[in-house]
mmCIF file of C-alpha atoms in Angstrom:
data_model
loop_
_atom_site.group_PDB
_atom_site.id
_atom_site.type_symbol
_atom_site.label_atom_id
_atom_site.label_comp_id
_atom_site.label_asym_id
_atom_site.label_seq_id
_atom_site.Cartn_x
_atom_site.Cartn_y
_atom_site.Cartn_z
ATOM 1 C CA UNK X 74 123.312 95.527 77.749
ATOM 2 C CA UNK X 75 121.682 95.910 81.245
ATOM 3 C CA UNK X 76 121.872 93.178 83.521
ATOM 4 C CA UNK X 77 119.747 92.576 86.588
ATOM 5 C CA UNK X 78 120.657 89.089 88.186
ATOM 6 C CA UNK X 79 122.493 85.841 87.729
ATOM 7 C CA UNK X 80 120.967 82.492 88.555
ATOM 8 C CA UNK X 81 121.523 79.021 87.654
ATOM 9 C CA UNK X 82 120.053 78.067 84.272
ATOM 10 C CA UNK X 83 116.495 77.046 84.739
ATOM 11 C CA UNK X 84 115.309 73.654 83.730
ATOM 12 C CA UNK X 85 111.784 75.194 83.062
ATOM 13 C CA UNK X 86 111.400 78.534 81.355
ATOM 14 C CA UNK X 87 110.903 81.622 83.818
ATOM 15 C CA UNK X 88 108.161 84.050 83.469
ATOM 16 C CA UNK X 89 109.695 87.379 82.390
ATOM 17 C CA UNK X 90 108.211 90.602 83.472
ATOM 18 C CA UNK X 91 108.540 93.806 81.267
ATOM 19 C CA UNK X 92 111.987 95.648 81.645
ATOM 20 C CA UNK X 93 112.647 99.180 82.617
ATOM 21 C CA UNK X 94 112.148 100.182 78.851
ATOM 22 C CA UNK X 95 111.612 97.053 76.791
ATOM 23 C CA UNK X 96 111.900 93.269 76.816
ATOM 24 C CA UNK X 97 113.782 90.949 78.857
ATOM 25 C CA UNK X 98 116.222 88.016 77.658
ATOM 26 C CA UNK X 99 118.172 85.176 79.458
ATOM 27 C CA UNK X 100 121.813 84.790 78.360
ATOM 28 C CA UNK X 101 123.224 81.314 79.578
ATOM 29 C CA UNK X 102 126.568 79.821 79.786
ATOM 30 C CA UNK X 103 127.734 76.547 81.342
ATOM 31 C CA UNK X 104 124.969 76.147 83.992
ATOM 32 C CA UNK X 105 124.579 79.712 84.705
ATOM 33 C CA UNK X 106 122.568 82.573 83.220
ATOM 34 C CA UNK X 107 122.203 86.271 83.395
ATOM 35 C CA UNK X 108 118.810 88.257 83.222
ATOM 36 C CA UNK X 109 119.335 91.076 80.781
ATOM 37 C CA UNK X 110 117.550 93.855 79.007
ATOM 38 C CA UNK X 111 119.634 93.997 75.779
ATOM 39 C CA UNK X 112 118.232 97.179 74.269
ATOM 40 C CA UNK X 113 118.780 99.300 77.379
ATOM 41 C CA UNK X 114 122.400 100.701 77.874
ATOM 42 C CA UNK X 115 123.919 102.749 80.676
ATOM 43 C CA UNK X 116 123.385 105.929 78.622
ATOM 44 C CA UNK X 117 119.804 105.325 78.319
ATOM 45 C CA UNK X 118 118.893 105.240 81.979
ATOM 46 C CA UNK X 119 116.891 108.327 83.241
ATOM 47 C CA UNK X 120 118.857 111.166 84.420
ATOM 48 C CA UNK X 121 116.055 113.200 86.355
ATOM 49 C CA UNK X 122 115.419 112.459 90.144
ATOM 50 C CA UNK X 123 111.946 111.186 89.532
ATOM 51 C CA UNK X 124 112.291 109.071 86.706
ATOM 52 C CA UNK X 125 115.606 107.459 88.273
ATOM 53 C CA UNK X 126 113.521 106.602 91.296
ATOM 54 C CA UNK X 127 111.012 105.144 89.040
ATOM 55 C CA UNK X 128 113.659 102.843 87.283
ATOM 56 C CA UNK X 129 115.310 101.608 90.359
ATOM 57 C CA UNK X 130 111.832 100.452 91.900
ATOM 58 C CA UNK X 131 111.455 98.657 88.498
ATOM 59 C CA UNK X 132 114.821 97.203 88.713
ATOM 60 C CA UNK X 133 114.018 95.838 92.274
ATOM 61 C CA UNK X 134 110.374 94.509 91.373
ATOM 62 C CA UNK X 135 111.753 92.731 88.378
ATOM 63 C CA UNK X 136 114.496 90.957 90.614
ATOM 64 C CA UNK X 137 111.919 90.157 93.173
ATOM 65 C CA UNK X 138 109.498 88.633 90.188
ATOM 66 C CA UNK X 139 112.420 86.383 89.282
ATOM 67 C CA UNK X 140 113.267 85.806 93.040
ATOM 68 C CA UNK X 141 109.740 84.057 93.255
ATOM 69 C CA UNK X 142 110.461 81.678 90.905
ATOM 70 C CA UNK X 143 114.171 80.620 91.408
ATOM 71 C CA UNK X 144 117.133 81.799 93.699
ATOM 72 C CA UNK X 145 119.373 84.358 92.244
ATOM 73 C CA UNK X 146 122.255 86.779 93.070
ATOM 74 C CA UNK X 147 120.791 90.070 92.561
ATOM 75 C CA UNK X 148 122.738 92.926 90.896
ATOM 76 C CA UNK X 149 122.708 96.613 91.950
ATOM 77 C CA UNK X 150 120.999 99.224 89.881
ATOM 78 C CA UNK X 151 123.034 100.356 86.738
ATOM 79 C CA UNK X 152 125.231 97.246 85.909
ATOM 80 C CA UNK X 153 125.681 97.038 82.168
ATOM 81 C CA UNK X 154 127.776 94.537 80.035
ATOM 82 C CA UNK X 155 129.099 95.651 76.409
ATOM 83 C CA UNK X 156 127.900 92.391 74.638
ATOM 84 C CA UNK X 157 126.472 89.151 75.420
ATOM 85 C CA UNK X 158 129.991 87.733 74.888
ATOM 86 C CA UNK X 159 131.201 89.805 77.531
ATOM 87 C CA UNK X 160 128.244 88.511 79.783
ATOM 88 C CA UNK X 161 129.672 84.835 79.194
ATOM 89 C CA UNK X 162 133.233 85.531 80.082
ATOM 90 C CA UNK X 163 131.926 87.123 83.241
ATOM 91 C CA UNK X 164 130.248 83.989 84.105
ATOM 92 C CA UNK X 165 132.844 81.753 82.935
ATOM 93 C CA UNK X 166 135.377 83.646 85.106
ATOM 94 C CA UNK X 167 133.084 83.667 88.290
ATOM 95 C CA UNK X 168 131.322 80.399 87.700
ATOM 96 C CA UNK X 169 132.604 78.597 90.507
ATOM 97 C CA UNK X 170 131.935 81.428 93.312
ATOM 98 C CA UNK X 171 128.534 82.044 91.733
ATOM 99 C CA UNK X 172 127.432 78.450 91.857
ATOM 100 C CA UNK X 173 128.866 78.062 95.393
ATOM 101 C CA UNK X 174 126.705 81.178 96.452
ATOM 102 C CA UNK X 175 123.652 79.974 94.613
ATOM 103 C CA UNK X 176 123.848 76.689 96.632
ATOM 104 C CA UNK X 177 124.418 78.558 99.846
ATOM 105 C CA UNK X 178 121.254 80.720 99.112
ATOM 106 C CA UNK X 179 119.136 77.868 98.027
ATOM 107 C CA UNK X 180 115.848 77.965 99.731
ATOM 108 C CA UNK X 181 116.761 81.057 101.771
ATOM 109 C CA UNK X 182 115.545 84.859 101.735
ATOM 110 C CA UNK X 183 116.726 88.114 103.319
ATOM 111 C CA UNK X 184 114.494 89.611 106.139
ATOM 112 C CA UNK X 185 114.768 93.318 107.204
ATOM 113 C CA UNK X 186 114.356 94.010 110.768
ATOM 114 C CA UNK X 187 113.587 97.754 111.285
ATOM 115 C CA UNK X 188 113.721 99.404 114.819
ATOM 116 C CA UNK X 189 112.538 102.954 114.986
ATOM 117 C CA UNK X 190 113.412 104.687 118.483
ATOM 118 C CA UNK X 191 110.294 105.950 120.471
ATOM 119 C CA UNK X 192 109.790 109.173 121.848
ATOM 120 C CA UNK X 193 109.979 109.374 125.590
ATOM 121 C CA UNK X 194 106.431 109.273 127.141
ATOM 122 C CA UNK X 195 107.095 110.301 130.929
ATOM 123 C CA UNK X 196 104.241 110.457 133.410
ATOM 124 C CA UNK X 197 105.107 113.991 134.125
ATOM 125 C CA UNK X 198 104.899 117.002 131.850
ATOM 126 C CA UNK X 199 107.875 117.189 129.547
ATOM 127 C CA UNK X 200 107.593 120.882 128.903
ATOM 128 C CA UNK X 201 109.538 123.027 131.267
ATOM 129 C CA UNK X 202 107.285 126.014 132.732
ATOM 130 C CA UNK X 203 107.469 129.636 131.444
ATOM 131 C CA UNK X 204 110.217 131.631 132.798
ATOM 132 C CA UNK X 205 109.249 133.753 135.894
ATOM 133 C CA UNK X 206 111.192 136.739 137.129
ATOM 134 C CA UNK X 207 110.557 135.698 140.751
ATOM 135 C CA UNK X 208 113.775 133.741 142.305
ATOM 136 C CA UNK X 209 111.562 130.916 143.382
ATOM 137 C CA UNK X 210 109.798 130.481 140.113
ATOM 138 C CA UNK X 211 113.207 130.925 138.248
ATOM 139 C CA UNK X 212 114.679 127.995 140.434
ATOM 140 C CA UNK X 213 111.613 125.892 139.424
ATOM 141 C CA UNK X 214 111.969 126.640 135.813
ATOM 142 C CA UNK X 215 115.644 125.413 135.847
ATOM 143 C CA UNK X 216 115.050 122.345 138.193
ATOM 144 C CA UNK X 217 112.128 121.275 135.639
ATOM 145 C CA UNK X 218 114.484 121.713 132.878
ATOM 146 C CA UNK X 219 117.274 119.696 134.485
ATOM 147 C CA UNK X 220 114.852 116.890 135.218
ATOM 148 C CA UNK X 221 113.788 116.906 131.828
ATOM 149 C CA UNK X 222 117.386 116.742 130.488
ATOM 150 C CA UNK X 223 117.684 113.488 132.849
ATOM 151 C CA UNK X 224 114.797 111.926 131.676
ATOM 152 C CA UNK X 225 115.754 112.244 128.242
ATOM 153 C CA UNK X 226 119.142 110.724 128.995
ATOM 154 C CA UNK X 227 117.880 107.917 130.846
ATOM 155 C CA UNK X 228 115.619 107.331 127.969
ATOM 156 C CA UNK X 229 118.348 107.370 125.534
ATOM 157 C CA UNK X 230 120.565 104.777 127.637
ATOM 158 C CA UNK X 231 117.657 102.529 127.935
ATOM 159 C CA UNK X 232 117.045 102.581 124.157
ATOM 160 C CA UNK X 233 120.938 101.855 123.808
ATOM 161 C CA UNK X 234 120.723 99.061 126.040
ATOM 162 C CA UNK X 235 117.773 97.305 124.726
ATOM 163 C CA UNK X 236 119.042 97.630 120.868
ATOM 164 C CA UNK X 237 122.367 96.220 121.930
ATOM 165 C CA UNK X 238 120.609 93.174 123.818
ATOM 166 C CA UNK X 239 118.718 92.707 120.702
ATOM 167 C CA UNK X 240 121.768 92.477 118.501
ATOM 168 C CA UNK X 241 123.360 90.057 120.883
ATOM 169 C CA UNK X 242 120.130 87.918 120.794
ATOM 170 C CA UNK X 243 119.651 87.777 117.106
ATOM 171 C CA UNK X 244 123.521 86.980 116.562
ATOM 172 C CA UNK X 245 123.337 84.099 118.795
ATOM 173 C CA UNK X 246 120.079 82.852 117.250
ATOM 174 C CA UNK X 247 120.825 83.654 113.620
ATOM 175 C CA UNK X 248 124.381 83.368 112.566
ATOM 176 C CA UNK X 249 123.704 84.751 108.953
ATOM 177 C CA UNK X 250 122.887 88.425 109.870
ATOM 178 C CA UNK X 251 124.309 91.951 108.511
ATOM 179 C CA UNK X 252 124.017 95.208 110.506
ATOM 180 C CA UNK X 253 123.332 98.283 108.510
ATOM 181 C CA UNK X 254 125.002 101.560 109.528
ATOM 182 C CA UNK X 255 123.424 103.335 112.286
ATOM 183 C CA UNK X 256 121.042 106.275 111.358
ATOM 184 C CA UNK X 257 119.376 108.814 113.784
ATOM 185 C CA UNK X 258 115.823 107.678 113.304
ATOM 186 C CA UNK X 259 116.194 104.052 112.302
ATOM 187 C CA UNK X 260 118.225 100.912 112.938
ATOM 188 C CA UNK X 261 118.325 97.918 110.513
ATOM 189 C CA UNK X 262 119.319 94.147 110.960
ATOM 190 C CA UNK X 263 119.312 92.145 107.803
ATOM 191 C CA UNK X 264 118.510 88.139 108.492
ATOM 192 C CA UNK X 265 119.237 85.586 106.153
ATOM 193 C CA UNK X 266 116.939 82.354 106.946
ATOM 194 C CA UNK X 267 115.274 79.562 105.016
ATOM 195 C CA UNK X 268 112.026 80.889 103.961
ATOM 196 C CA UNK X 269 110.238 77.783 105.740
ATOM 197 C CA UNK X 270 111.351 79.650 109.138
ATOM 198 C CA UNK X 271 109.612 82.970 108.428
ATOM 199 C CA UNK X 272 106.562 82.061 110.690
ATOM 200 C CA UNK X 273 109.112 81.401 113.491
ATOM 201 C CA UNK X 274 110.769 84.689 112.818
ATOM 202 C CA UNK X 275 107.724 86.477 112.976
ATOM 203 C CA UNK X 276 106.850 85.054 116.481
ATOM 204 C CA UNK X 277 110.439 85.855 117.492
ATOM 205 C CA UNK X 278 109.535 89.518 116.558
ATOM 206 C CA UNK X 279 106.701 89.501 118.979
ATOM 207 C CA UNK X 280 109.189 88.354 121.617
ATOM 208 C CA UNK X 281 111.673 91.010 120.834
ATOM 209 C CA UNK X 282 109.162 93.664 120.799
ATOM 210 C CA UNK X 283 107.946 92.626 124.367
ATOM 211 C CA UNK X 284 111.447 93.149 125.329
ATOM 212 C CA UNK X 285 112.164 96.261 123.571
ATOM 213 C CA UNK X 286 109.899 98.942 125.080
ATOM 214 C CA UNK X 287 111.743 101.833 123.778
ATOM 215 C CA UNK X 288 111.574 100.593 120.152
ATOM 216 C CA UNK X 289 109.004 100.088 117.241
ATOM 217 C CA UNK X 290 110.028 96.990 115.683
ATOM 218 C CA UNK X 291 109.161 95.800 112.301
ATOM 219 C CA UNK X 292 109.794 93.083 109.840
ATOM 220 C CA UNK X 293 109.986 93.497 106.107
ATOM 221 C CA UNK X 294 108.852 90.601 103.360
ATOM 222 C CA UNK X 295 111.136 88.072 101.987
ATOM 223 C CA UNK X 296 113.629 89.526 99.476
ATOM 224 C CA UNK X 297 116.717 88.095 97.615
ATOM 225 C CA UNK X 298 119.811 87.993 99.511
ATOM 226 C CA UNK X 299 121.051 91.720 98.689
ATOM 227 C CA UNK X 300 123.419 92.298 101.797
ATOM 228 C CA UNK X 301 124.791 88.678 101.788
ATOM 229 C CA UNK X 302 126.883 88.775 98.303
#
């Protein structure tokens, strides 16, 4: 029984989208509910890359569609329970913890701030001159190459300083943050805030961009609190 998310048992009926392969249902137990696709089992999940990616996209779209209607605890792709009874047992076992988290996340959403490092744009050419056989031209070549390397090091140092300053600023202003593992061409910071503060966050992004000349900063849309469970 494929499971997408847990949430407080809704007072009003939720509008359920289609599932990965079939229809969705809600299983409720003592104030908590699970969104499930009862006819989808773990062995029914696609095994080819293209179909798997499509299923993951549908999984996230379903969670976001329900998130627009109620706060929830999203589950990662591929979570299945054997029966409805096993889901009820799970909800009973974790009832207090899940209710506490749902209360903590009430009215909030996660926003992903992404930073892409910009390539250096020096005023002088970045390409070293072609090698010449004469001693003077050879010295010019190696001097230009050394200068290019120095500019690249300075650029990377400035990038590192700017990103660290951004981390410090965000940590002070937004206590609920998570930092993704660094990647060569991308950095990500996840920020959890009340959705009513989304406009202010966008305004802050503009200020951060002005202070981060060596980065291209973008802010994602509101999504469920994936990184704060």
